[in-house]
Short mmCIF file of C-alpha atoms in Angstrom, two decimals:
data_model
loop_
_atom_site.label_atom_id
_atom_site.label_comp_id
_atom_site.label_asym_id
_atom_site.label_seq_id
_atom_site.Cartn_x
_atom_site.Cartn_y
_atom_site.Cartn_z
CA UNK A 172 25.87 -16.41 9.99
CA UNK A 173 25.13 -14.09 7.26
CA UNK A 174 22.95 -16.23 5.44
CA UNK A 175 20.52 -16.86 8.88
CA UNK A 176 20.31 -13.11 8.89
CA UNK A 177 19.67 -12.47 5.27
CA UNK A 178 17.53 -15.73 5.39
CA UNK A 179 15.63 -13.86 9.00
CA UNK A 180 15.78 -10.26 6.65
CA UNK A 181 13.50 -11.82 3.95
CA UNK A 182 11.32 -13.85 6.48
CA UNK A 183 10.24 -10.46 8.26
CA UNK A 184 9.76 -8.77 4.80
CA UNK A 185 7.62 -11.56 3.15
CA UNK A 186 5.53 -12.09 6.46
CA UNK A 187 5.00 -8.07 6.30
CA UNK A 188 3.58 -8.24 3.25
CA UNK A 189 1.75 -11.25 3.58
CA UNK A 190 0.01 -9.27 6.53
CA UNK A 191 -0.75 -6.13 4.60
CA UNK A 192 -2.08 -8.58 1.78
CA UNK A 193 -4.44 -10.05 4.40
CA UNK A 194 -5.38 -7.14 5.94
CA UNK A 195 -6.71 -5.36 2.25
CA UNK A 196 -8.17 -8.57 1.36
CA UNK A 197 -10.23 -7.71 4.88
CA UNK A 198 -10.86 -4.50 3.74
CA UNK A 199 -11.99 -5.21 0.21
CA UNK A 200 -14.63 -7.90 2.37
CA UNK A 201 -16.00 -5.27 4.21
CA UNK A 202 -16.23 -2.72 1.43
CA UNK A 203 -18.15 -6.11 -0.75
CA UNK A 204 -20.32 -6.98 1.80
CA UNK A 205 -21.40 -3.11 2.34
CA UNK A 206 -21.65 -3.02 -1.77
CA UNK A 207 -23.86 -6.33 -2.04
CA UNK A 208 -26.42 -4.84 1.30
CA UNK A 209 -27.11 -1.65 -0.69
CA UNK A 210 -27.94 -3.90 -3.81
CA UNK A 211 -30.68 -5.52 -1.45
CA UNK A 212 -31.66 -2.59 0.21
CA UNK A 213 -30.85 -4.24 3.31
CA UNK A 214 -29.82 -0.60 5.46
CA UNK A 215 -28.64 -2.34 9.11
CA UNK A 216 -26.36 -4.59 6.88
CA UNK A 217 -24.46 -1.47 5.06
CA UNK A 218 -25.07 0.54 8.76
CA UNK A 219 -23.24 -2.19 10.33
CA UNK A 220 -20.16 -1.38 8.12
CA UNK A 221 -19.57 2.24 8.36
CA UNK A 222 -17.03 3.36 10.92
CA UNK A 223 -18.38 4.97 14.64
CA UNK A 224 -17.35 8.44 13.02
CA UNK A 225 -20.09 7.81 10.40
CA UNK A 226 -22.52 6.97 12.82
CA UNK A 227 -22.19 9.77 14.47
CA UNK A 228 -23.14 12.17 11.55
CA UNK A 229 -25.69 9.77 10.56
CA UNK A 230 -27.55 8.32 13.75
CA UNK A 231 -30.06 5.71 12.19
CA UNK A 232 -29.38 2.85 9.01
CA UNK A 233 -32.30 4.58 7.03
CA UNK A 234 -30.76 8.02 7.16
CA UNK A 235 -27.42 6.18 6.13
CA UNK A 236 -28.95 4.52 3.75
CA UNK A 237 -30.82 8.04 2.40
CA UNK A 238 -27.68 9.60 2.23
CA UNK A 239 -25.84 6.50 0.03
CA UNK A 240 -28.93 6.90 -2.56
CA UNK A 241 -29.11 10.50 -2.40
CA UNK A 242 -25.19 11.44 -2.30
CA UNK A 243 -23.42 8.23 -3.90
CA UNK A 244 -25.96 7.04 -6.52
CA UNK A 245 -23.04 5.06 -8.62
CA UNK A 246 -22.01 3.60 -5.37
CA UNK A 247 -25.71 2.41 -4.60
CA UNK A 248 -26.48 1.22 -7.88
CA UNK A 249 -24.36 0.69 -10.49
CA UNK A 250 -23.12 -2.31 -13.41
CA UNK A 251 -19.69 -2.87 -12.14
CA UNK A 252 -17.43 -2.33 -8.80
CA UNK A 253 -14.32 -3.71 -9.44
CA UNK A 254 -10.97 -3.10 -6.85
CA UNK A 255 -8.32 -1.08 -7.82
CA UNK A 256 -4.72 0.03 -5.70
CA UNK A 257 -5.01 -0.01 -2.25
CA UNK A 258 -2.57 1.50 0.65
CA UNK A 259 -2.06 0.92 4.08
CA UNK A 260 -0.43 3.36 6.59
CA UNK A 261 -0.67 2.23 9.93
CA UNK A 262 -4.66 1.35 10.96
CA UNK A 263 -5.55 2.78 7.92
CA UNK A 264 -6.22 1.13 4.62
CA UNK A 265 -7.62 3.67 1.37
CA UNK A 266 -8.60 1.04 -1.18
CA UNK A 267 -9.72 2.72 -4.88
CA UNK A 268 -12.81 1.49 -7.08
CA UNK A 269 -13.55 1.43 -10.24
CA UNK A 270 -17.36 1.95 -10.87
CA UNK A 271 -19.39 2.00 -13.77
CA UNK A 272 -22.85 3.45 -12.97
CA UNK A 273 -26.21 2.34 -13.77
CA UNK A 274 -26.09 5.11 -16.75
CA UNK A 275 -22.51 3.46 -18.23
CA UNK A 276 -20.55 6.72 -16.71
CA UNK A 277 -17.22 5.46 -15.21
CA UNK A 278 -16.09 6.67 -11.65
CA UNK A 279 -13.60 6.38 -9.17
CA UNK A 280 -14.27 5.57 -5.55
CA UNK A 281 -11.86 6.00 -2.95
CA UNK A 282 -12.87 4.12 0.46
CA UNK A 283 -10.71 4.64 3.77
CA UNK A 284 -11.41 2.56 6.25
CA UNK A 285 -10.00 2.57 9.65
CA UNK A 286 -8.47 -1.00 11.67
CA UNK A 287 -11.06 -0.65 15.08
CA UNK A 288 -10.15 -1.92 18.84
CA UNK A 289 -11.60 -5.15 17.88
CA UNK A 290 -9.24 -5.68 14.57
CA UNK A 291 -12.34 -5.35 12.52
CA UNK A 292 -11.94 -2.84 9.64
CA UNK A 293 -14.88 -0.62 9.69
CA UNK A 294 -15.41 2.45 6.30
CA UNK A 295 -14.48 5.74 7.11
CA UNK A 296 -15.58 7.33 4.32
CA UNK A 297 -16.30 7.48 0.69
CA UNK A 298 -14.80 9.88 -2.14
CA UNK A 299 -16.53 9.91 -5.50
CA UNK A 300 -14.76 11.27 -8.70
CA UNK A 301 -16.54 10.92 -12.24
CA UNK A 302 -13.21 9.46 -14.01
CA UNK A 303 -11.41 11.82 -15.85
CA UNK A 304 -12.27 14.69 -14.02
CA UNK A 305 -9.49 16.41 -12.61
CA UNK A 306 -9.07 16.74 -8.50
#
């Protein structure tokens, strides 16, 4: 009898984390697919990713898409994106970056993005920190 339950224990634990692994693997496709519009200046595609929060602040995809160039150049353009640690709490997933910009300067990205009605994970926002620099 112990062995079922030890055998159940390890189930629930494995399938948990099989979840979360799905569910930043979602996460990392959103954040990829917003990454790969602004690299084709495509602004309804990278709109279509940002959270109804974000949409709020910035009604239309060309002001979206202003702000990205304007605010979050190494985001926009940039030689490498590569994933980093991600957490999940909840609905909520923060998934890090590592960018190297269009100028060879390395930065940190860290994306939240929030698990919506639907089950679609939608970005929340966007922190930007030259690495090294201290927070």
């Amino acid at each position: 009898m112990r062995i079922a339950a030890l055998l159940v224990a390890v189930s629930l634990i494995f399938s948990s984390a099989a979840a979360h692994a799905d569910d930043v693997s979602i996460a990392q496709g959103v954040i990829r697919a917003q990454e790969q519009a602004f690299a084709r200046d495509d602004a309804a595609a990278a709109y279509s990713h940002a959270a109804p929060a974000i949409k709020e602040i910035f009604p239309a995809p060309d002001i979206f898409m202003s702000m990205v160039q304007n605010g979050y150049a190494p985001v926009y353009r940039h030689k490498s994106f590569e994933f980093g640690d991600s957490k999940i709490e909840g609905g909520w997933i923060a998934q890090r970056v590592h960018i190297v910009d269009a100028n060879g300067d390395a930065w940190v990205a860290l994306y939240t993005l929030e698990q919506q009605a639907d089950g679609s994970y939608k970005i929340t926002g966007c922190s930007l920190l030259k690495a090294g620099q201290a927070v």
